[in-house]
PDB file of C-alpha atoms in Angstrom:
ATOM      1  CA  MET A   1     149.551 171.193  75.105  1.00 43.00           C
ATOM      2  CA  HIS A   2     151.147 172.685  72.016  1.00 47.00           C
ATOM      3  CA  GLY A   3     149.223 171.843  68.847  1.00 48.00           C
ATOM      4  CA  LEU A   4     145.960 170.876  70.554  1.00 49.00           C
ATOM      5  CA  CYS A   5     142.708 172.091  68.996  1.00 58.00           C
ATOM      6  CA  PHE A   6     140.102 173.971  71.025  1.00 59.00           C
ATOM      7  CA  GLY A   7     138.040 170.841  71.687  1.00 59.00           C
ATOM      8  CA  GLU A   8     141.083 168.943  72.963  1.00 66.00           C
ATOM      9  CA  LEU A   9     142.148 171.867  75.161  1.00 67.00           C
ATOM     10  CA  ALA A  10     138.614 172.078  76.544  1.00 65.00           C
ATOM     11  CA  LEU A  11     138.745 168.382  77.449  1.00 70.00           C
ATOM     12  CA  VAL A  12     142.118 168.834  79.203  1.00 74.00           C
ATOM     13  CA  PHE A  13     140.780 171.723  81.312  1.00 70.00           C
ATOM     14  CA  GLU A  14     137.565 169.872  82.137  1.00 72.00           C
ATOM     15  CA  GLN A  15     139.572 166.875  83.328  1.00 75.00           C
ATOM     16  CA  MET A  16     141.821 169.166  85.366  1.00 75.00           C
ATOM     17  CA  LEU A  17     138.879 170.861  87.073  1.00 72.00           C
ATOM     18  CA  ALA A  18     137.276 167.503  87.844  1.00 74.00           C
ATOM     19  CA  ALA A  19     140.471 165.892  89.166  1.00 76.00           C
ATOM     20  CA  PRO A  20     140.550 164.888  92.861  1.00 82.00           C
ATOM     21  CA  GLY A  21     142.310 167.510  94.955  1.00 75.00           C
ATOM     22  CA  CYS A  22     141.887 170.283  92.401  1.00 74.00           C
ATOM     23  CA  PRO A  23     141.117 173.512  94.283  1.00 73.00           C
ATOM     24  CA  ALA A  24     137.842 175.305  93.573  1.00 76.00           C
ATOM     25  CA  ILE A  25     138.495 177.517  90.579  1.00 78.00           C
ATOM     26  CA  PRO A  26     135.902 180.122  89.573  1.00 82.00           C
ATOM     27  CA  VAL A  27     134.906 179.688  85.937  1.00 83.00           C
ATOM     28  CA  ILE A  28     133.786 182.800  84.075  1.00 90.00           C
ATOM     29  CA  ASP A  29     132.074 180.911  81.248  1.00 91.00           C
ATOM     30  CA  PRO A  30     131.505 177.150  80.951  1.00 87.00           C
ATOM     31  CA  ILE A  31     133.867 175.613  78.401  1.00 84.00           C
ATOM     32  CA  GLU A  32     130.992 173.884  76.630  1.00 85.00           C
ATOM     33  CA  ALA A  33     129.184 177.226  76.320  1.00 90.00           C
ATOM     34  CA  ALA A  34     132.180 178.877  74.643  1.00 88.00           C
ATOM     35  CA  ASP A  35     132.612 175.807  72.438  1.00 85.00           C
ATOM     36  CA  SER A  36     128.995 176.060  71.279  1.00 88.00           C
ATOM     37  CA  LEU A  37     129.802 179.273  69.381  1.00 89.00           C
ATOM     38  CA  LEU A  38     131.912 177.214  66.967  1.00 84.00           C
ATOM     39  CA  HIS A  39     128.674 175.669  65.718  1.00 84.00           C
ATOM     40  CA  ARG A  40     126.433 178.357  64.230  1.00 86.00           C
ATOM     41  CA  GLU A  41     123.558 175.978  63.543  1.00 85.00           C
ATOM     42  CA  ARG A  42     123.457 174.852  67.192  1.00 88.00           C
ATOM     43  CA  TYR A  43     123.519 178.188  68.945  1.00 93.00           C
ATOM     44  CA  PHE A  44     121.089 179.722  66.452  1.00 94.00           C
ATOM     45  CA  ALA A  45     118.684 176.899  67.290  1.00 93.00           C
ATOM     46  CA  ARG A  46     118.963 177.895  70.952  1.00 94.00           C
ATOM     47  CA  LEU A  47     118.444 181.572  70.105  1.00 96.00           C
ATOM     48  CA  SER A  48     115.359 180.600  68.123  1.00 94.00           C
ATOM     49  CA  GLU A  49     113.967 178.775  71.164  1.00 93.00           C
ATOM     50  CA  ALA A  50     114.653 181.828  73.334  1.00 93.00           C
ATOM     51  CA  ILE A  51     112.697 184.029  70.925  1.00 93.00           C
ATOM     52  CA  GLU A  52     109.789 181.581  70.876  1.00 91.00           C
ATOM     53  CA  ASN A  53     109.664 181.585  74.690  1.00 90.00           C
ATOM     54  CA  HIS A  54     108.771 185.282  74.713  1.00 87.00           C
ATOM     55  CA  HIS A  55     105.188 186.369  74.878  1.00 81.00           C
ATOM     56  CA  PRO A  56     104.098 187.282  71.324  1.00 80.00           C
ATOM     57  CA  GLY A  57     105.353 190.713  70.312  1.00 79.00           C
ATOM     58  CA  THR A  58     107.583 191.254  73.359  1.00 86.00           C
ATOM     59  CA  CYS A  59     110.948 190.126  71.953  1.00 90.00           C
ATOM     60  CA  GLN A  60     112.999 193.124  70.791  1.00 92.00           C
ATOM     61  CA  TRP A  61     115.266 191.098  68.487  1.00 96.00           C
ATOM     62  CA  THR A  62     115.079 188.313  65.958  1.00 96.00           C
ATOM     63  CA  ILE A  63     117.359 186.072  63.880  1.00 97.00           C
ATOM     64  CA  PRO A  64     117.401 185.384  60.129  1.00 97.00           C
ATOM     65  CA  ASN A  65     116.132 182.091  58.758  1.00 97.00           C
ATOM     66  CA  SER A  66     118.979 179.786  57.772  1.00 96.00           C
ATOM     67  CA  ALA A  67     119.707 176.350  56.344  1.00 96.00           C
ATOM     68  CA  THR A  68     122.577 174.035  57.316  1.00 95.00           C
ATOM     69  CA  ILE A  69     124.252 172.334  54.381  1.00 95.00           C
ATOM     70  CA  LYS A  70     126.676 169.394  54.545  1.00 91.00           C
ATOM     71  CA  THR A  71     129.121 169.239  51.645  1.00 90.00           C
ATOM     72  CA  ALA A  72     129.706 165.913  49.930  1.00 86.00           C
ATOM     73  CA  GLY A  73     131.799 166.879  46.907  1.00 80.00           C
ATOM     74  CA  THR A  74     128.923 166.521  44.457  1.00 80.00           C
ATOM     75  CA  PRO A  75     128.986 168.617  41.259  1.00 81.00           C
ATOM     76  CA  LYS A  76     127.151 171.938  41.147  1.00 79.00           C
ATOM     77  CA  ALA A  77     124.520 170.656  38.718  1.00 76.00           C
ATOM     78  CA  ASP A  78     123.581 167.842  41.105  1.00 83.00           C
ATOM     79  CA  ASN A  79     123.080 170.230  44.036  1.00 88.00           C
ATOM     80  CA  VAL A  80     120.656 172.756  42.569  1.00 93.00           C
ATOM     81  CA  ASP A  81     117.348 170.913  43.007  1.00 94.00           C
ATOM     82  CA  ALA A  82     118.237 169.569  46.471  1.00 94.00           C
ATOM     83  CA  LEU A  83     119.317 173.007  47.667  1.00 96.00           C
ATOM     84  CA  ARG A  84     116.149 174.612  46.314  1.00 96.00           C
ATOM     85  CA  VAL A  85     114.088 172.141  48.356  1.00 96.00           C
ATOM     86  CA  GLN A  86     116.238 172.647  51.455  1.00 96.00           C
ATOM     87  CA  LEU A  87     115.926 176.436  51.323  1.00 97.00           C
ATOM     88  CA  ALA A  88     112.175 176.177  50.918  1.00 97.00           C
ATOM     89  CA  SER A  89     111.797 173.738  53.819  1.00 97.00           C
ATOM     90  CA  SER A  90     113.829 176.090  56.048  1.00 96.00           C
ATOM     91  CA  HIS A  91     111.793 179.123  54.884  1.00 97.00           C
ATOM     92  CA  VAL A  92     114.966 180.798  53.614  1.00 97.00           C
ATOM     93  CA  LYS A  93     114.651 183.388  50.864  1.00 96.00           C
ATOM     94  CA  LEU A  94     117.424 184.473  48.527  1.00 95.00           C
ATOM     95  CA  PRO A  95     119.884 186.150  48.680  1.00 96.00           C
ATOM     96  CA  VAL A  96     121.764 184.282  51.400  1.00 97.00           C
ATOM     97  CA  VAL A  97     125.113 184.754  53.125  1.00 97.00           C
ATOM     98  CA  CYS A  98     127.159 181.533  53.005  1.00 96.00           C
ATOM     99  CA  LYS A  99     129.277 180.895  56.116  1.00 92.00           C
ATOM    100  CA  PHE A 100     131.426 177.947  57.176  1.00 91.00           C
ATOM    101  CA  VAL A 101     130.796 176.307  60.555  1.00 85.00           C
ATOM    102  CA  GLY A 102     133.490 175.502  63.113  1.00 72.00           C
ATOM    103  CA  LEU A 103     137.215 176.165  63.433  1.00 61.00           C
ATOM    104  CA  THR A 104     138.427 176.063  59.855  1.00 62.00           C
ATOM    105  CA  THR A 105     140.917 177.902  57.690  1.00 64.00           C
ATOM    106  CA  ASP A 106     137.928 178.896  55.538  1.00 71.00           C
ATOM    107  CA  ALA A 107     136.026 180.549  58.408  1.00 73.00           C
ATOM    108  CA  HIS A 108     136.477 184.076  56.983  1.00 81.00           C
ATOM    109  CA  GLN A 109     135.713 183.015  53.411  1.00 88.00           C
ATOM    110  CA  MET A 110     132.069 183.837  52.791  1.00 93.00           C
ATOM    111  CA  ALA A 111     129.817 184.613  49.858  1.00 95.00           C
ATOM    112  CA  ILE A 112     126.500 186.165  48.967  1.00 96.00           C
ATOM    113  CA  ALA A 113     124.465 183.796  46.829  1.00 96.00           C
ATOM    114  CA  SER A 114     121.541 185.454  45.074  1.00 95.00           C
ATOM    115  CA  THR A 115     120.490 182.367  43.105  1.00 95.00           C
ATOM    116  CA  VAL A 116     120.248 178.670  43.933  1.00 95.00           C
ATOM    117  CA  ALA A 117     122.832 178.039  41.219  1.00 94.00           C
ATOM    118  CA  GLY A 118     125.200 180.460  42.952  1.00 95.00           C
ATOM    119  CA  LEU A 119     124.712 178.668  46.266  1.00 96.00           C
ATOM    120  CA  ALA A 120     125.285 175.321  44.524  1.00 95.00           C
ATOM    121  CA  GLU A 121     128.554 176.653  43.127  1.00 94.00           C
ATOM    122  CA  PHE A 122     129.769 177.687  46.583  1.00 94.00           C
ATOM    123  CA  VAL A 123     128.799 174.305  48.057  1.00 94.00           C
ATOM    124  CA  ALA A 124     130.399 172.342  45.215  1.00 92.00           C
ATOM    125  CA  GLU A 125     133.728 174.157  45.623  1.00 91.00           C
ATOM    126  CA  ALA A 126     133.808 173.895  49.436  1.00 91.00           C
ATOM    127  CA  PRO A 127     136.027 171.279  51.110  1.00 89.00           C
ATOM    128  CA  VAL A 128     134.338 167.887  51.289  1.00 90.00           C
ATOM    129  CA  GLY A 129     132.889 167.188  54.726  1.00 89.00           C
ATOM    130  CA  SER A 130     132.553 170.844  55.732  1.00 90.00           C
ATOM    131  CA  THR A 131     129.348 172.425  57.013  1.00 92.00           C
ATOM    132  CA  ILE A 132     127.905 175.622  55.578  1.00 94.00           C
ATOM    133  CA  VAL A 133     125.156 177.829  56.927  1.00 94.00           C
ATOM    134  CA  ALA A 134     123.118 179.676  54.300  1.00 97.00           C
ATOM    135  CA  GLN A 135     121.719 182.636  56.244  1.00 97.00           C
ATOM    136  CA  GLN A 136     119.047 184.839  54.715  1.00 97.00           C
ATOM    137  CA  PHE A 137     120.521 188.248  53.905  1.00 97.00           C
ATOM    138  CA  VAL A 138     118.864 191.269  55.512  1.00 96.00           C
ATOM    139  CA  ASN A 139     119.166 194.714  53.938  1.00 95.00           C
ATOM    140  CA  HIS A 140     120.431 196.934  56.759  1.00 94.00           C
ATOM    141  CA  GLY A 141     121.683 200.203  55.320  1.00 92.00           C
ATOM    142  CA  GLY A 142     125.321 199.147  55.298  1.00 92.00           C
ATOM    143  CA  VAL A 143     125.718 199.502  59.077  1.00 94.00           C
ATOM    144  CA  LEU A 144     126.711 196.720  61.494  1.00 95.00           C
ATOM    145  CA  HIS A 145     126.328 197.038  65.264  1.00 96.00           C
ATOM    146  CA  LYS A 146     129.111 195.247  67.135  1.00 96.00           C
ATOM    147  CA  ILE A 147     127.653 194.843  70.614  1.00 97.00           C
ATOM    148  CA  PHE A 148     130.382 193.991  73.108  1.00 98.00           C
ATOM    149  CA  VAL A 149     129.445 192.381  76.430  1.00 98.00           C
ATOM    150  CA  ILE A 150     131.575 191.941  79.577  1.00 98.00           C
ATOM    151  CA  GLY A 151     129.240 190.816  82.345  1.00 96.00           C
ATOM    152  CA  SER A 152     126.796 193.676  82.897  1.00 95.00           C
ATOM    153  CA  ALA A 153     128.841 196.122  80.798  1.00 98.00           C
ATOM    154  CA  VAL A 154     127.474 196.535  77.268  1.00 98.00           C
ATOM    155  CA  HIS A 155     128.772 198.781  74.488  1.00 97.00           C
ATOM    156  CA  ASP A 156     127.630 199.296  70.892  1.00 97.00           C
ATOM    157  CA  VAL A 157     130.232 200.061  68.206  1.00 96.00           C
ATOM    158  CA  GLN A 158     128.998 200.831  64.687  1.00 94.00           C
ATOM    159  CA  ARG A 159     130.965 199.557  61.710  1.00 93.00           C
ATOM    160  CA  LYS A 160     130.616 199.560  57.939  1.00 91.00           C
ATOM    161  CA  SER A 161     128.863 196.542  56.494  1.00 93.00           C
ATOM    162  CA  ILE A 162     127.537 195.135  53.236  1.00 93.00           C
ATOM    163  CA  ARG A 163     125.361 197.633  51.377  1.00 91.00           C
ATOM    164  CA  ASP A 164     121.681 197.026  50.694  1.00 92.00           C
ATOM    165  CA  LEU A 165     121.377 194.725  47.705  1.00 88.00           C
ATOM    166  CA  SER A 166     119.430 195.737  44.607  1.00 82.00           C
ATOM    167  CA  ASP A 167     118.018 193.671  41.755  1.00 76.00           C
ATOM    168  CA  LYS A 168     121.172 194.477  39.788  1.00 76.00           C
ATOM    169  CA  ASP A 169     123.332 192.972  42.548  1.00 72.00           C
ATOM    170  CA  THR A 170     121.372 189.735  42.486  1.00 70.00           C
ATOM    171  CA  GLU A 171     122.114 189.142  38.807  1.00 72.00           C
ATOM    172  CA  THR A 172     125.649 187.980  39.577  1.00 78.00           C
ATOM    173  CA  GLY A 173     124.586 184.755  41.317  1.00 89.00           C
ATOM    174  CA  LEU A 174     127.581 184.513  43.660  1.00 93.00           C
ATOM    175  CA  VAL A 175     129.858 187.165  45.191  1.00 92.00           C
ATOM    176  CA  ARG A 176     132.738 185.876  47.328  1.00 92.00           C
ATOM    177  CA  PHE A 177     134.377 187.970  50.052  1.00 91.00           C
ATOM    178  CA  ASP A 178     136.606 187.703  53.103  1.00 88.00           C
ATOM    179  CA  SER A 179     134.650 188.764  56.190  1.00 86.00           C
ATOM    180  CA  SER A 180     137.772 190.357  57.684  1.00 83.00           C
ATOM    181  CA  THR A 181     137.669 192.971  54.893  1.00 85.00           C
ATOM    182  CA  ILE A 182     134.090 194.027  55.595  1.00 87.00           C
ATOM    183  CA  SER A 183     133.546 195.268  59.137  1.00 81.00           C
ATOM    184  CA  LYS A 184     136.876 196.181  60.689  1.00 77.00           C
ATOM    185  CA  ALA A 185     137.337 199.872  61.422  1.00 74.00           C
ATOM    186  CA  THR A 186     139.833 200.155  58.542  1.00 77.00           C
ATOM    187  CA  SER A 187     137.987 197.911  56.078  1.00 77.00           C
ATOM    188  CA  THR A 188     137.373 198.902  52.480  1.00 80.00           C
ATOM    189  CA  SER A 189     135.400 196.725  50.099  1.00 81.00           C
ATOM    190  CA  PRO A 190     133.430 196.963  46.848  1.00 82.00           C
ATOM    191  CA  LEU A 191     130.528 195.648  48.911  1.00 87.00           C
ATOM    192  CA  HIS A 192     130.461 198.913  50.862  1.00 85.00           C
ATOM    193  CA  GLN A 193     128.700 202.005  49.633  1.00 68.00           C
ATOM    194  CA  ALA A 194     129.003 205.734  50.212  1.00 51.00           C
ATOM    195  CA  ALA A 195     125.944 205.643  52.456  1.00 44.00           C
ATOM    196  CA  ALA A 196     127.657 203.117  54.727  1.00 38.00           C
ATOM    197  CA  ALA A 197     130.676 205.369  55.126  1.00 42.00           C
ATOM    198  CA  ALA A 198     128.305 208.185  56.067  1.00 42.00           C
ATOM    199  CA  ALA A 199     127.168 206.168  59.095  1.00 43.00           C
ATOM    200  CA  THR A 200     129.636 208.135  61.193  1.00 42.00           C
ATOM    201  CA  THR A 201     127.634 211.327  60.778  1.00 38.00           C
ATOM    202  CA  THR A 202     125.432 212.373  63.670  1.00 37.00           C
ATOM    203  CA  ALA A 203     122.169 212.193  61.746  1.00 35.00           C
ATOM    204  CA  THR A 204     122.740 208.686  60.410  1.00 40.00           C
ATOM    205  CA  THR A 205     124.095 207.387  63.701  1.00 40.00           C
ATOM    206  CA  THR A 206     121.028 208.682  65.528  1.00 41.00           C
ATOM    207  CA  ALA A 207     118.715 207.123  62.974  1.00 47.00           C
ATOM    208  CA  ARG A 208     120.424 203.743  63.316  1.00 70.00           C
ATOM    209  CA  SER A 209     121.099 203.728  67.056  1.00 83.00           C
ATOM    210  CA  ILE A 210     119.816 201.023  69.389  1.00 93.00           C
ATOM    211  CA  SER A 211     118.429 202.265  72.686  1.00 93.00           C
ATOM    212  CA  VAL A 212     120.371 201.599  75.875  1.00 93.00           C
ATOM    213  CA  ASN A 213     117.475 199.598  77.318  1.00 94.00           C
ATOM    214  CA  THR A 214     117.290 197.420  74.215  1.00 95.00           C
ATOM    215  CA  LEU A 215     121.062 196.858  74.271  1.00 95.00           C
ATOM    216  CA  GLN A 216     120.967 195.779  77.913  1.00 96.00           C
ATOM    217  CA  ARG A 217     117.998 193.501  77.390  1.00 95.00           C
ATOM    218  CA  LEU A 218     119.484 191.948  74.242  1.00 96.00           C
ATOM    219  CA  ALA A 219     122.825 191.298  75.958  1.00 97.00           C
ATOM    220  CA  GLN A 220     121.104 189.820  79.007  1.00 96.00           C
ATOM    221  CA  GLU A 221     118.825 187.521  77.011  1.00 96.00           C
ATOM    222  CA  VAL A 222     121.517 186.272  74.631  1.00 97.00           C
ATOM    223  CA  GLY A 223     123.953 185.812  77.525  1.00 97.00           C
ATOM    224  CA  ASP A 224     121.393 183.849  79.561  1.00 96.00           C
ATOM    225  CA  CYS A 225     120.453 181.735  76.548  1.00 96.00           C
ATOM    226  CA  LEU A 226     124.051 180.809  75.703  1.00 96.00           C
ATOM    227  CA  GLN A 227     125.390 180.895  79.318  1.00 95.00           C
ATOM    228  CA  LEU A 228     128.056 183.468  78.462  1.00 97.00           C
ATOM    229  CA  SER A 229     129.493 186.624  80.039  1.00 97.00           C
ATOM    230  CA  LEU A 230     132.323 187.533  77.625  1.00 97.00           C
ATOM    231  CA  PHE A 231     130.980 187.759  74.091  1.00 98.00           C
ATOM    232  CA  GLY A 232     130.059 189.944  71.151  1.00 98.00           C
ATOM    233  CA  ILE A 233     126.804 190.126  69.215  1.00 98.00           C
ATOM    234  CA  ASP A 234     126.636 191.232  65.577  1.00 97.00           C
ATOM    235  CA  VAL A 235     123.334 193.025  65.024  1.00 97.00           C
ATOM    236  CA  VAL A 236     121.857 194.738  61.985  1.00 97.00           C
ATOM    237  CA  ILE A 237     118.689 196.799  61.761  1.00 96.00           C
ATOM    238  CA  ASP A 238     116.364 195.545  59.029  1.00 96.00           C
ATOM    239  CA  SER A 239     115.904 198.370  56.496  1.00 93.00           C
ATOM    240  CA  ASP A 240     112.301 197.300  55.838  1.00 92.00           C
ATOM    241  CA  THR A 241     110.964 196.361  59.272  1.00 93.00           C
ATOM    242  CA  GLY A 242     113.268 198.219  61.681  1.00 93.00           C
ATOM    243  CA  GLU A 243     113.817 194.979  63.633  1.00 95.00           C
ATOM    244  CA  ASN A 244     117.087 194.283  65.448  1.00 96.00           C
ATOM    245  CA  VAL A 245     118.464 191.159  63.770  1.00 97.00           C
ATOM    246  CA  VAL A 246     121.190 189.040  65.424  1.00 97.00           C
ATOM    247  CA  ILE A 247     123.371 187.654  62.627  1.00 96.00           C
ATOM    248  CA  ASP A 248     126.283 186.253  64.655  1.00 95.00           C
ATOM    249  CA  VAL A 249     127.661 185.758  68.167  1.00 96.00           C
ATOM    250  CA  ASN A 250     131.401 185.568  68.940  1.00 93.00           C
ATOM    251  CA  TYR A 251     133.209 184.490  72.071  1.00 94.00           C
ATOM    252  CA  PHE A 252     135.717 186.889  73.698  1.00 94.00           C
ATOM    253  CA  PRO A 253     135.980 189.286  70.738  1.00 94.00           C
ATOM    254  CA  GLY A 254     138.664 191.950  70.343  1.00 93.00           C
ATOM    255  CA  TYR A 255     136.504 194.634  72.032  1.00 96.00           C
ATOM    256  CA  VAL A 256     137.983 197.272  69.707  1.00 94.00           C
ATOM    257  CA  GLY A 257     136.123 200.518  70.380  1.00 95.00           C
ATOM    258  CA  MET A 258     134.785 199.575  73.817  1.00 97.00           C
ATOM    259  CA  PRO A 259     136.164 201.839  76.565  1.00 97.00           C
ATOM    260  CA  ASN A 260     137.593 200.610  79.875  1.00 97.00           C
ATOM    261  CA  VAL A 261     137.797 196.948  78.861  1.00 98.00           C
ATOM    262  CA  PRO A 262     140.409 195.928  81.504  1.00 97.00           C
ATOM    263  CA  GLU A 263     138.337 197.498  84.277  1.00 97.00           C
ATOM    264  CA  HIS A 264     135.171 195.699  83.151  1.00 97.00           C
ATOM    265  CA  VAL A 265     137.014 192.365  83.009  1.00 97.00           C
ATOM    266  CA  VAL A 266     138.430 192.884  86.516  1.00 96.00           C
ATOM    267  CA  ARG A 267     134.958 193.675  87.893  1.00 96.00           C
ATOM    268  CA  LEU A 268     133.559 190.535  86.268  1.00 96.00           C
ATOM    269  CA  VAL A 269     136.347 188.360  87.692  1.00 93.00           C
ATOM    270  CA  GLU A 270     135.912 189.881  91.160  1.00 92.00           C
ATOM    271  CA  ALA A 271     132.162 189.268  91.033  1.00 91.00           C
ATOM    272  CA  ARG A 272     132.683 185.612  90.098  1.00 87.00           C
ATOM    273  CA  CYS A 273     135.250 185.119  92.843  1.00 85.00           C
ATOM    274  CA  ARG A 274     132.781 186.433  95.434  1.00 82.00           C
ATOM    275  CA  LYS A 275     130.136 183.861  94.480  1.00 72.00           C
TER     276      LYS A 275
END
């Protein structure tokens, strides 16, 4: 199976599980559920439905508005008006974070577009045929919550993130960055600020903590919505509203900073085998 992409591998395993005579094999997470996380626009649509199914005012988390953009290789000047209309129809306000969708070599290459012209530049220079999500940026004090989930075990690890953006920041139009240089424990970036580094102090950590009950409920609701047990949720706390905002979900993350990972995985596997 050397050289097969994720989708092809998923098909091979599905065929194997469905083959006559194949023994019953417990599956931790459905292959199609894990595959769905390669398509940001799809799983965010499902998260949006989950939020709407709550009674008004009872959901303890939200998601940013976003627009899905298909690249066609058109020049920047030809994209501006169409993108302005698309952002408006999706209720997306600038600035936005531009992210690629799917398994691509450009997956970590992102940008903050503070003008429609900046977004048009990013789209025009993207590979033809790729899909981009323009996600409304949320000021969050430069702190990202990496919420790691292994079955019923949930752990919150705080990392540095992009600083709150000011009017001066939005004058640049487009700022490109590699996401791997932003929120790893050892990351350093011009997009950080001194206040973000101070997030390790007790006072700041307390101010930006998410309650245990909220963490458990968030993990349960996102896991139920996406049919997953091994995943990570990227959450920021809106500097203006105090809302918990889910900005990304990842399948089987590195779990760096979560204690007792092997033990939690073993418990999850044992629980599935007993079903």
